Amino acid sequence: MNPLAWLISLALPACGFPAAEGLPTPPVMDIAHIARPASPNTALGAPSGFSPAPDIVTPAYRVPADMLFALAQDVAAEQPRTFKAALYPDQLQAHYVARSAVFNFPDLITVQVRQETPDTSDLIIWSRSVYGEGDFGVNRQRVQAWLGALDTKLPPSSER
């Protein structure tokens, strides 16, 4: 850990840990009841009509839910300084911690896949900061980057 992160960890303890350590293991989240804070340090990608209203509308994917879930996990594994915090395959839900490069600030990312039809599924991705009031757009950029990376992994037959 760099000295700045160590110093920050005196006030913000989770900054003093590596990977997903220093934060409680997230339980399965009831994704239908996301309570977004008033602070502007979250970003939500979800289908049109989702409540709360998403910042980024995700499309319907023409792939089975288990395939979309596996692809979303592949995307998360490829992200820098991003670590799996919990995986709930039966619920098609995964939780990650992404750490900032300099101060080791943790952000939480939840990915939920839902089956719409046997061949169609949708994706909800919620990225949020653990500390701070603002995030300089980092969470929104992360959701956009993950969705873009997911698009490159989809088979051609899944065009929407």
mmCIF file of C-alpha atoms in Angstrom:
data_model
loop_
_atom_site.group_PDB
_atom_site.id
_atom_site.type_symbol
_atom_site.label_atom_id
_atom_site.label_comp_id
_atom_site.label_asym_id
_atom_site.label_seq_id
_atom_site.Cartn_x
_atom_site.Cartn_y
_atom_site.Cartn_z
ATOM 1 C CA MET A 1 0.000 0.000 0.000
ATOM 2 C CA ASN A 2 1.297 3.427 -0.823
ATOM 3 C CA PRO A 3 1.937 5.929 1.998
ATOM 4 C CA LEU A 4 -0.976 8.184 1.001
ATOM 5 C CA ALA A 5 -3.451 5.317 1.265
ATOM 6 C CA TRP A 6 -2.004 4.369 4.642
ATOM 7 C CA LEU A 7 -2.398 7.942 5.883
ATOM 8 C CA ILE A 8 -5.989 8.158 4.572
ATOM 9 C CA SER A 9 -6.788 4.862 6.307
ATOM 10 C CA LEU A 10 -6.312 6.540 9.680
ATOM 11 C CA ALA A 11 -9.578 8.415 9.045
ATOM 12 C CA LEU A 12 -11.236 6.090 6.510
ATOM 13 C CA PRO A 13 -10.383 2.548 7.645
ATOM 14 C CA ALA A 14 -11.454 0.644 4.513
ATOM 15 C CA CYS A 15 -8.741 2.472 2.538
ATOM 16 C CA GLY A 16 -6.120 0.579 4.545
ATOM 17 C CA PHE A 17 -7.018 -2.839 3.180
ATOM 18 C CA PRO A 18 -6.217 -4.605 -0.081
ATOM 19 C CA ALA A 19 -8.703 -6.058 -2.554
ATOM 20 C CA ALA A 20 -12.199 -6.543 -1.099
ATOM 21 C CA GLU A 21 -10.933 -6.726 2.470
ATOM 22 C CA GLY A 22 -11.916 -4.168 5.100
ATOM 23 C CA LEU A 23 -15.567 -4.129 4.060
ATOM 24 C CA PRO A 24 -18.330 -6.504 5.154
ATOM 25 C CA THR A 25 -19.248 -9.263 2.718
ATOM 26 C CA PRO A 26 -22.330 -7.988 0.921
ATOM 27 C CA PRO A 27 -25.440 -10.131 1.314
ATOM 28 C CA VAL A 28 -27.791 -10.885 -1.540
ATOM 29 C CA MET A 29 -29.399 -7.580 -2.464
ATOM 30 C CA ASP A 30 -33.070 -7.146 -3.241
ATOM 31 C CA ILE A 31 -32.352 -5.315 -6.482
ATOM 32 C CA ALA A 32 -35.993 -4.293 -6.852
ATOM 33 C CA HIS A 33 -35.634 -2.095 -3.785
ATOM 34 C CA ILE A 34 -32.493 -0.046 -4.378
ATOM 35 C CA ALA A 35 -32.476 3.011 -2.143
ATOM 36 C CA ARG A 36 -30.212 5.569 -3.772
ATOM 37 C CA PRO A 37 -28.679 8.212 -1.534
ATOM 38 C CA ALA A 38 -29.190 11.918 -2.155
ATOM 39 C CA SER A 39 -25.453 12.328 -2.754
ATOM 40 C CA PRO A 40 -24.305 12.298 -6.384
ATOM 41 C CA ASN A 41 -21.811 9.476 -5.930
ATOM 42 C CA THR A 42 -23.669 6.558 -7.501
ATOM 43 C CA ALA A 43 -24.540 5.412 -10.998
ATOM 44 C CA LEU A 44 -27.246 2.965 -11.985
ATOM 45 C CA GLY A 45 -27.523 1.117 -15.254
ATOM 46 C CA ALA A 46 -30.864 -0.661 -15.632
ATOM 47 C CA PRO A 47 -33.618 -1.375 -18.168
ATOM 48 C CA SER A 48 -36.115 1.290 -19.155
ATOM 49 C CA GLY A 49 -38.931 1.507 -16.629
ATOM 50 C CA PHE A 50 -36.758 0.328 -13.732
ATOM 51 C CA SER A 51 -37.296 2.034 -10.392
ATOM 52 C CA PRO A 52 -35.396 3.995 -9.303
ATOM 53 C CA ALA A 53 -34.846 5.566 -12.710
ATOM 54 C CA PRO A 54 -31.493 4.536 -14.160
ATOM 55 C CA ASP A 55 -28.762 6.965 -15.154
ATOM 56 C CA ILE A 56 -27.964 4.685 -18.083
ATOM 57 C CA VAL A 57 -30.620 2.546 -19.783
ATOM 58 C CA THR A 58 -29.457 -0.987 -20.460
ATOM 59 C CA PRO A 59 -30.909 -2.929 -23.374
ATOM 60 C CA ALA A 60 -32.578 -6.307 -23.433
ATOM 61 C CA TYR A 61 -29.906 -8.878 -24.282
ATOM 62 C CA ARG A 62 -30.769 -11.718 -26.633
ATOM 63 C CA VAL A 63 -28.857 -14.282 -24.642
ATOM 64 C CA PRO A 64 -29.905 -16.569 -21.788
ATOM 65 C CA ALA A 65 -29.437 -15.119 -18.313
ATOM 66 C CA ASP A 66 -26.717 -17.577 -17.270
ATOM 67 C CA MET A 67 -24.643 -16.619 -20.320
ATOM 68 C CA LEU A 68 -25.072 -12.893 -19.663
ATOM 69 C CA PHE A 69 -24.108 -13.442 -16.016
ATOM 70 C CA ALA A 70 -20.932 -15.285 -17.029
ATOM 71 C CA LEU A 71 -20.010 -12.547 -19.514
ATOM 72 C CA ALA A 72 -20.598 -9.850 -16.879
ATOM 73 C CA GLN A 73 -18.267 -11.727 -14.517
ATOM 74 C CA ASP A 74 -15.631 -11.858 -17.262
ATOM 75 C CA VAL A 75 -15.938 -8.095 -17.717
ATOM 76 C CA ALA A 76 -15.516 -7.492 -13.971
ATOM 77 C CA ALA A 77 -12.467 -9.764 -13.815
ATOM 78 C CA GLU A 78 -10.775 -7.688 -16.532
ATOM 79 C CA GLN A 79 -11.209 -4.346 -14.765
ATOM 80 C CA PRO A 80 -8.205 -2.800 -13.032
ATOM 81 C CA ARG A 81 -8.132 -2.867 -9.233
ATOM 82 C CA THR A 82 -11.509 -4.654 -9.127
ATOM 83 C CA PHE A 83 -12.068 -7.594 -6.812
ATOM 84 C CA LYS A 84 -14.929 -10.020 -6.244
ATOM 85 C CA ALA A 85 -16.572 -9.444 -2.864
ATOM 86 C CA ALA A 86 -19.449 -11.958 -3.127
ATOM 87 C CA LEU A 87 -20.978 -14.197 -5.767
ATOM 88 C CA TYR A 88 -24.539 -15.535 -5.660
ATOM 89 C CA PRO A 89 -24.896 -17.628 -8.816
ATOM 90 C CA ASP A 90 -28.346 -18.969 -7.924
ATOM 91 C CA GLN A 91 -29.625 -15.382 -7.849
ATOM 92 C CA LEU A 92 -27.438 -14.309 -10.827
ATOM 93 C CA GLN A 93 -25.949 -11.592 -8.618
ATOM 94 C CA ALA A 94 -22.338 -10.577 -7.993
ATOM 95 C CA HIS A 95 -20.702 -7.890 -5.867
ATOM 96 C CA TYR A 96 -17.324 -6.264 -6.494
ATOM 97 C CA VAL A 97 -15.024 -3.735 -4.877
ATOM 98 C CA ALA A 98 -13.065 -1.379 -7.125
ATOM 99 C CA ARG A 99 -10.173 0.532 -5.563
ATOM 100 C CA SER A 100 -8.890 3.927 -6.681
ATOM 101 C CA ALA A 101 -5.270 3.989 -7.812
ATOM 102 C CA VAL A 102 -3.780 6.524 -5.412
ATOM 103 C CA PHE A 103 -5.851 6.655 -2.228
ATOM 104 C CA ASN A 104 -7.244 3.096 -2.374
ATOM 105 C CA PHE A 105 -10.821 4.403 -1.939
ATOM 106 C CA PRO A 106 -13.306 1.520 -2.264
ATOM 107 C CA ASP A 107 -16.331 1.663 -4.543
ATOM 108 C CA LEU A 108 -19.011 -1.038 -4.525
ATOM 109 C CA ILE A 109 -20.457 -2.522 -7.701
ATOM 110 C CA THR A 110 -23.460 -4.844 -7.796
ATOM 111 C CA VAL A 111 -24.363 -6.759 -10.951
ATOM 112 C CA GLN A 112 -27.747 -8.444 -11.304
ATOM 113 C CA VAL A 113 -28.966 -10.407 -14.332
ATOM 114 C CA ARG A 114 -32.659 -11.175 -14.748
ATOM 115 C CA GLN A 115 -34.246 -13.680 -17.112
ATOM 116 C CA GLU A 116 -36.984 -12.081 -19.213
ATOM 117 C CA THR A 117 -37.723 -14.945 -21.649
ATOM 118 C CA PRO A 118 -35.814 -18.192 -22.274
ATOM 119 C CA ASP A 119 -33.577 -16.351 -24.752
ATOM 120 C CA THR A 120 -33.676 -12.796 -23.419
ATOM 121 C CA SER A 121 -32.267 -11.296 -20.242
ATOM 122 C CA ASP A 122 -31.533 -7.900 -18.784
ATOM 123 C CA LEU A 123 -28.776 -6.410 -16.665
ATOM 124 C CA ILE A 124 -28.705 -4.075 -13.708
ATOM 125 C CA ILE A 125 -25.395 -2.606 -12.607
ATOM 126 C CA TRP A 126 -25.119 -0.268 -9.643
ATOM 127 C CA SER A 127 -21.812 1.401 -8.815
ATOM 128 C CA ARG A 128 -21.429 3.562 -5.729
ATOM 129 C CA SER A 129 -18.801 5.167 -3.555
ATOM 130 C CA VAL A 130 -18.246 4.083 0.029
ATOM 131 C CA TYR A 131 -16.784 7.443 1.048
ATOM 132 C CA GLY A 132 -17.412 10.980 -0.067
ATOM 133 C CA GLU A 133 -20.212 13.162 -1.291
ATOM 134 C CA GLY A 134 -19.178 13.280 -4.946
ATOM 135 C CA ASP A 135 -17.248 10.971 -7.217
ATOM 136 C CA PHE A 136 -16.159 13.167 -10.162
ATOM 137 C CA GLY A 137 -18.274 10.950 -12.435
ATOM 138 C CA VAL A 138 -16.209 7.830 -11.733
ATOM 139 C CA ASN A 139 -19.189 5.567 -11.033
ATOM 140 C CA ARG A 140 -21.002 6.609 -14.207
ATOM 141 C CA GLN A 141 -17.811 6.108 -16.240
ATOM 142 C CA ARG A 142 -17.400 2.666 -14.683
ATOM 143 C CA VAL A 143 -20.943 1.586 -15.577
ATOM 144 C CA GLN A 144 -20.458 2.838 -19.153
ATOM 145 C CA ALA A 145 -17.093 1.078 -19.439
ATOM 146 C CA TRP A 146 -18.463 -2.219 -18.144
ATOM 147 C CA LEU A 147 -21.432 -2.051 -20.510
ATOM 148 C CA GLY A 148 -19.118 -1.250 -23.436
ATOM 149 C CA ALA A 149 -16.835 -4.159 -22.539
ATOM 150 C CA LEU A 150 -19.859 -6.438 -22.251
ATOM 151 C CA ASP A 151 -20.998 -5.451 -25.757
ATOM 152 C CA THR A 152 -17.659 -6.632 -27.167
ATOM 153 C CA LYS A 153 -18.123 -10.061 -25.554
ATOM 154 C CA LEU A 154 -21.644 -10.738 -26.805
ATOM 155 C CA PRO A 155 -21.978 -13.235 -29.637
ATOM 156 C CA PRO A 156 -23.103 -11.743 -32.965
ATOM 157 C CA SER A 157 -26.485 -13.480 -32.691
ATOM 158 C CA SER A 158 -27.314 -11.377 -29.644
ATOM 159 C CA GLU A 159 -27.602 -8.105 -31.543
ATOM 160 C CA ARG A 160 -30.415 -6.061 -30.094
#
